[in-house]
PDB file of C-alpha atoms in Angstrom:
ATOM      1  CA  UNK R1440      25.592 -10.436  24.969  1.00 80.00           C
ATOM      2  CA  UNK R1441      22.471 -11.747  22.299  1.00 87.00           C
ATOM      3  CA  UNK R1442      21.654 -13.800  25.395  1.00 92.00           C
ATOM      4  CA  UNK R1443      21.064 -10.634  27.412  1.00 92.00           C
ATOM      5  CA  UNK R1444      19.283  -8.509  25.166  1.00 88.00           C
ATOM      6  CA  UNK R1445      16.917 -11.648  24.182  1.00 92.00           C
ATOM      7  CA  UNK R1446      16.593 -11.718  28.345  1.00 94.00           C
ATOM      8  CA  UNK R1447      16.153  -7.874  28.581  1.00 91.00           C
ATOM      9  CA  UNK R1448      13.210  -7.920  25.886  1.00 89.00           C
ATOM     10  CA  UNK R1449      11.219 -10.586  26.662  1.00 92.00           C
ATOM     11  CA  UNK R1450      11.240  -9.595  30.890  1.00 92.00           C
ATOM     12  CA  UNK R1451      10.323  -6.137  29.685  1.00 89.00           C
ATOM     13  CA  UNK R1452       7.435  -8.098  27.617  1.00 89.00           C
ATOM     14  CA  UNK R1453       6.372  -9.809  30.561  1.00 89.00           C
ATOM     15  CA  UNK R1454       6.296  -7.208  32.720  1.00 86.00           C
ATOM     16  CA  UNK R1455       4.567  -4.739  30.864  1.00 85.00           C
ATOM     17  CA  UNK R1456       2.504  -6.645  28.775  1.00 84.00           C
ATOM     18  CA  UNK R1457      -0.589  -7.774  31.462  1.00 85.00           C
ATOM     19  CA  UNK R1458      -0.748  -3.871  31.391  1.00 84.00           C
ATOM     20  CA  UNK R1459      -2.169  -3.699  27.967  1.00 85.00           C
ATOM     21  CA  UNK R1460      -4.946  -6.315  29.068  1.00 85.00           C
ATOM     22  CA  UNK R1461      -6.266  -4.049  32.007  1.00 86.00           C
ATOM     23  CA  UNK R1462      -8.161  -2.502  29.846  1.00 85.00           C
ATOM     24  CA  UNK R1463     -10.765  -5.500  28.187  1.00 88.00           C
ATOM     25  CA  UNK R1464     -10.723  -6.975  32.273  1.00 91.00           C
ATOM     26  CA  UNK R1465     -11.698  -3.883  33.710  1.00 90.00           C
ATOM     27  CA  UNK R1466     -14.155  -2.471  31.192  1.00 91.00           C
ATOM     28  CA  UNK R1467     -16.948  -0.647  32.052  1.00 89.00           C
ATOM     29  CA  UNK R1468     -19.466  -2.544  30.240  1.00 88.00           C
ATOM     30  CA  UNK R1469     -19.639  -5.551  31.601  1.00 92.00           C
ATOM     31  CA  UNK R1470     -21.683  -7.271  34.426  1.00 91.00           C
ATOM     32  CA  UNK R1471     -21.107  -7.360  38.100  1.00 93.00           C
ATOM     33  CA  UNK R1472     -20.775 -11.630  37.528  1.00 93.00           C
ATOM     34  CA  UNK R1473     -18.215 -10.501  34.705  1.00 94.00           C
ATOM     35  CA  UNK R1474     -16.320  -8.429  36.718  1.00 94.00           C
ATOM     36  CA  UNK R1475     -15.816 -10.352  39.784  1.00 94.00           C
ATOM     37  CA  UNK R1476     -13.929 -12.895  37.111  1.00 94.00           C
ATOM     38  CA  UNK R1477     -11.581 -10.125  35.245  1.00 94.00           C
ATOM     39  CA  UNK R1478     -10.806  -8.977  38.663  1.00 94.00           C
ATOM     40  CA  UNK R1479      -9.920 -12.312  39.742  1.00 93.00           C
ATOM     41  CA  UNK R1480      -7.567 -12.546  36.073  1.00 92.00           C
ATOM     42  CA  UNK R1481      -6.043  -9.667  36.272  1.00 89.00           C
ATOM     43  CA  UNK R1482      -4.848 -10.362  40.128  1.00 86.00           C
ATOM     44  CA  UNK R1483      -3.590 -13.486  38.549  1.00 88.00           C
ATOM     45  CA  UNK R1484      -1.755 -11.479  35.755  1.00 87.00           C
ATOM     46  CA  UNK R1485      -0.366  -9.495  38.489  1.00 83.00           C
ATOM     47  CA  UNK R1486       2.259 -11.451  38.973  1.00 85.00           C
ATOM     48  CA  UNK R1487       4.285 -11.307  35.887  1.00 87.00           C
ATOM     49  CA  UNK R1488       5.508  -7.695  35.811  1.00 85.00           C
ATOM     50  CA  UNK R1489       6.421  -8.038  39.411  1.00 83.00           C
ATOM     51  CA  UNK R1490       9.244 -10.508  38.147  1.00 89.00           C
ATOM     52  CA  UNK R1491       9.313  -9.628  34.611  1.00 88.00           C
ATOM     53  CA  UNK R1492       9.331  -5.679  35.590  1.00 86.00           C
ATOM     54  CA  UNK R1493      12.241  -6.585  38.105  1.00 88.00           C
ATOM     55  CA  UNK R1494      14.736  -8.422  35.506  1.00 92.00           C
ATOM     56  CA  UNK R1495      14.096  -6.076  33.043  1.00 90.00           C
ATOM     57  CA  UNK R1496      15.734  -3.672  35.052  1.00 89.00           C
ATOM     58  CA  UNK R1497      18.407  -5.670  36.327  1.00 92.00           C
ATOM     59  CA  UNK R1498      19.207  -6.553  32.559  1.00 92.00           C
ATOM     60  CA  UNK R1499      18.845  -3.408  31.116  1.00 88.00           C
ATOM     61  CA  UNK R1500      21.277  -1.862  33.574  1.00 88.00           C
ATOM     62  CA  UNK R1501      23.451  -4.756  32.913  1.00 92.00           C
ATOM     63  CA  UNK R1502      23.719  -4.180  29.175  1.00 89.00           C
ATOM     64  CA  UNK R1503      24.017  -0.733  29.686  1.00 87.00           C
ATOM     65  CA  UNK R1504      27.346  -1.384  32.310  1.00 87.00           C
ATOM     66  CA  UNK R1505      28.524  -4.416  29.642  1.00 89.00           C
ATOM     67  CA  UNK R1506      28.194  -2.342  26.768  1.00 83.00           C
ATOM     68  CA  UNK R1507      29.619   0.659  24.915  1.00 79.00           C
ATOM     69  CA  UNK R1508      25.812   2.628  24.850  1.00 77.00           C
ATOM     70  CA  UNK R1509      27.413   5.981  25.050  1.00 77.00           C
ATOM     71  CA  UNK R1510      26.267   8.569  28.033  1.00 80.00           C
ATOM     72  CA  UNK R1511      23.614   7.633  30.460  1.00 79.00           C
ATOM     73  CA  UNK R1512      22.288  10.906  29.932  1.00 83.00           C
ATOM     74  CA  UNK R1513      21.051   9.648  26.173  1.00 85.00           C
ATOM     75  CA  UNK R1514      17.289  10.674  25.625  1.00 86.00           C
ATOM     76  CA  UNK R1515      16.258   7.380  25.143  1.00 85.00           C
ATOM     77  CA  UNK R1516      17.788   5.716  28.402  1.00 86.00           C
ATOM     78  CA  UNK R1517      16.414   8.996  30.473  1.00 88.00           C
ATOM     79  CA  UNK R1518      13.113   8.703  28.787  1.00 89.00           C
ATOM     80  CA  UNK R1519      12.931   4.908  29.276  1.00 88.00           C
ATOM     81  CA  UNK R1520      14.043   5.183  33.393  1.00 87.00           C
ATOM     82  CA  UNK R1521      11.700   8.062  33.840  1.00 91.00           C
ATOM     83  CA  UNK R1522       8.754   6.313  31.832  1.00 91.00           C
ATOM     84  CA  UNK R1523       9.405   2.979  33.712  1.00 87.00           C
ATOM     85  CA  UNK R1524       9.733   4.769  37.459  1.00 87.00           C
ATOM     86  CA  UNK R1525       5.904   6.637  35.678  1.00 92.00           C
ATOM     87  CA  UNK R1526       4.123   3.567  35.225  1.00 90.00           C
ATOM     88  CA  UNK R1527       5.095   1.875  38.319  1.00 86.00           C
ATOM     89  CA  UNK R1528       3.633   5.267  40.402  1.00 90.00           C
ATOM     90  CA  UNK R1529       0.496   5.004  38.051  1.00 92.00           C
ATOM     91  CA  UNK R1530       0.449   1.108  38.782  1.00 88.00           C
ATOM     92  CA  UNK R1531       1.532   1.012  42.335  1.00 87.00           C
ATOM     93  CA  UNK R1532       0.142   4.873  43.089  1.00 92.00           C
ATOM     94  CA  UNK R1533      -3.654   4.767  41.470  1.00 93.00           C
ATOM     95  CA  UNK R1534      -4.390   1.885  39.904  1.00 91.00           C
ATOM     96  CA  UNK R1535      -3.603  -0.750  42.930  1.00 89.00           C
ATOM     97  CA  UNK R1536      -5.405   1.482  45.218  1.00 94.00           C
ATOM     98  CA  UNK R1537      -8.460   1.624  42.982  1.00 94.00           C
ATOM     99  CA  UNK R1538      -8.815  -1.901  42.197  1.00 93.00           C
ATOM    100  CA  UNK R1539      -8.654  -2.882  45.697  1.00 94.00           C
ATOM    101  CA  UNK R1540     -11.334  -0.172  47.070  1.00 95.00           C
ATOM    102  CA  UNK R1541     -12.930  -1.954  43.903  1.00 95.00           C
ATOM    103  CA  UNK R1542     -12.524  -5.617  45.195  1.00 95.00           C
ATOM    104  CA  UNK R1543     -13.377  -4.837  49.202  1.00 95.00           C
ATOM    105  CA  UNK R1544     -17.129  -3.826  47.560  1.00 96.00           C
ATOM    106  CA  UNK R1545     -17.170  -6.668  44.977  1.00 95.00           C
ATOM    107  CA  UNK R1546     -16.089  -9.688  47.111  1.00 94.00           C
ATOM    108  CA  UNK R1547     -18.269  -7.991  49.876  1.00 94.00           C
ATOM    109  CA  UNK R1548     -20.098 -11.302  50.984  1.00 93.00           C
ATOM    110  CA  UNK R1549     -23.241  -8.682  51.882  1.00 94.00           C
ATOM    111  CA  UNK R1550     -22.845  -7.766  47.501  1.00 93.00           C
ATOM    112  CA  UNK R1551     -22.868 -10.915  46.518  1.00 89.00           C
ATOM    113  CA  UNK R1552     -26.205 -11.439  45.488  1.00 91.00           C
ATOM    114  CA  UNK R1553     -26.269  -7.570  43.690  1.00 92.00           C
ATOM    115  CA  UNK R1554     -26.115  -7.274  40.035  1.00 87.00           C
ATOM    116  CA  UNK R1555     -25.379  -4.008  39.171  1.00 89.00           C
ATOM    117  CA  UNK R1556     -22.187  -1.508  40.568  1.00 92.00           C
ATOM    118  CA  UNK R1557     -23.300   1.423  42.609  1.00 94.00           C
ATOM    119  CA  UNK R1558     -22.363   4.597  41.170  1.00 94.00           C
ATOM    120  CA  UNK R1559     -19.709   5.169  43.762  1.00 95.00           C
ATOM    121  CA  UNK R1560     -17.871   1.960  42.244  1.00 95.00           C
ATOM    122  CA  UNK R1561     -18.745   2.666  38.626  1.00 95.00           C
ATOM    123  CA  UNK R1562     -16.578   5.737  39.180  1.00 95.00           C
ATOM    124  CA  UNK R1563     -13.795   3.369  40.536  1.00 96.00           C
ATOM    125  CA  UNK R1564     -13.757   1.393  38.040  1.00 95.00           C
ATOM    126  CA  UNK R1565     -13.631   3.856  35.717  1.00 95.00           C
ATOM    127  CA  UNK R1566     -10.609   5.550  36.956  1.00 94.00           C
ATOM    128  CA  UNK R1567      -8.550   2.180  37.059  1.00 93.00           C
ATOM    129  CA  UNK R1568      -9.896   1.961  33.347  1.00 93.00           C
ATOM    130  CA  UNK R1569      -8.556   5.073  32.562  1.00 94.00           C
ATOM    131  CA  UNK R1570      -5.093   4.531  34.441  1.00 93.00           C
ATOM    132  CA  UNK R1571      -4.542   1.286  32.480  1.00 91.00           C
ATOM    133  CA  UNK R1572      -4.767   3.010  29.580  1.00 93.00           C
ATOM    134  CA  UNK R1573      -1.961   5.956  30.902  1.00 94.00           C
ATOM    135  CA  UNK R1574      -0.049   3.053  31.919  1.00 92.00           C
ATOM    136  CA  UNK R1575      -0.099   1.444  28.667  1.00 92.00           C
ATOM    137  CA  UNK R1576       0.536   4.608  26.654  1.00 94.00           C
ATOM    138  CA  UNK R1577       3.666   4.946  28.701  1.00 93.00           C
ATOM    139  CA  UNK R1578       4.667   1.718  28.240  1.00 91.00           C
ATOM    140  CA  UNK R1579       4.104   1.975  24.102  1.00 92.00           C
ATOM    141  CA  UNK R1580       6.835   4.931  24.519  1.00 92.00           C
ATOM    142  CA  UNK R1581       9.251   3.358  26.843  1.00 90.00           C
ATOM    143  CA  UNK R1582       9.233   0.402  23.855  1.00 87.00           C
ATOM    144  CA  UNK R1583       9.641   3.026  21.339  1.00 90.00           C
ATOM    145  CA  UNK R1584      12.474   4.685  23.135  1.00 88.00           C
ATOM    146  CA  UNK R1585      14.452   0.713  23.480  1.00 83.00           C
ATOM    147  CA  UNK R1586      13.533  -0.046  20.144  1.00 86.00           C
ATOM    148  CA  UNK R1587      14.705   3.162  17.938  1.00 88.00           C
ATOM    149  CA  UNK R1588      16.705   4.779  20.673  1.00 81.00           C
ATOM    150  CA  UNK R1589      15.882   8.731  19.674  1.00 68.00           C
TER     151      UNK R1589
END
């Protein structure tokens, strides 16, 4: 069962953790040359809570069948279902959206040559900012909630 949990942590590690670097690639402050690279980073990171999110569900409802956890209906596993199924509609729902509205204008061949974000895209940016940082805070929770179990 060691083997499990040790599984069920680190996927949940995995797939949450890229979260907590949207924020320093999608900054505001940084130049359009800048950007074009973090966006190109974090659709690399991208990958990792697609598996990592995936097994740590599998495993968590695993250890939760396999073991003697008490009732489902246990603060800490409601709160940690409901916060996961939040951040994936803050992931999937806003912040995927935004980014690629984001990338169509920055990968634009005709805005290659700009150096500056209009203010249409500033505002785009900043909203997938701001979502990595609800996502995040969510996911600091959920960890809370698997780690002292409230």
């Amino acid at each position: 069962m060691k083997w499990l949990v040790l599984i069920h942590v680190l996927s949940a590690l995995i797939g949450i953790g890229p979260t907590f670097f949207g924020h320093v690639l999608l900054r505001n402050n940084q130049t359009l040359e800048q950007l074009r690279h973090s966006m190109k980073l974090a659709g690399r990171l991208d990958f990792f809570p697609k598996i990592g999110g995936t097994i740590a569900v599998i495993s968590g409802i695993l250890l939760i069948s396999l073991n003697d956890y008490g009732p489902i209906t246990q603060l800490w596993l409601v709160g940690s279902l409901v916060l996961y199924v939040l951040i994936q509609v803050v992931v999937i729902g806003f912040m995927a959206p935004a980014q690629k509205r984001l990338a169509q204008w920055v990968y634009d061949a005709a805005n290659l040559n700009k150096v500056e974000l209009p203010q249409e895209q500033r505002a785009i940016l900043s909203r997938a900012n701001s979502m990595y940082y609800v996502a995040s805070g969510m996911g600091l929770v959920l960890f809370v909630f698997m780690i002292i179990k409230p």
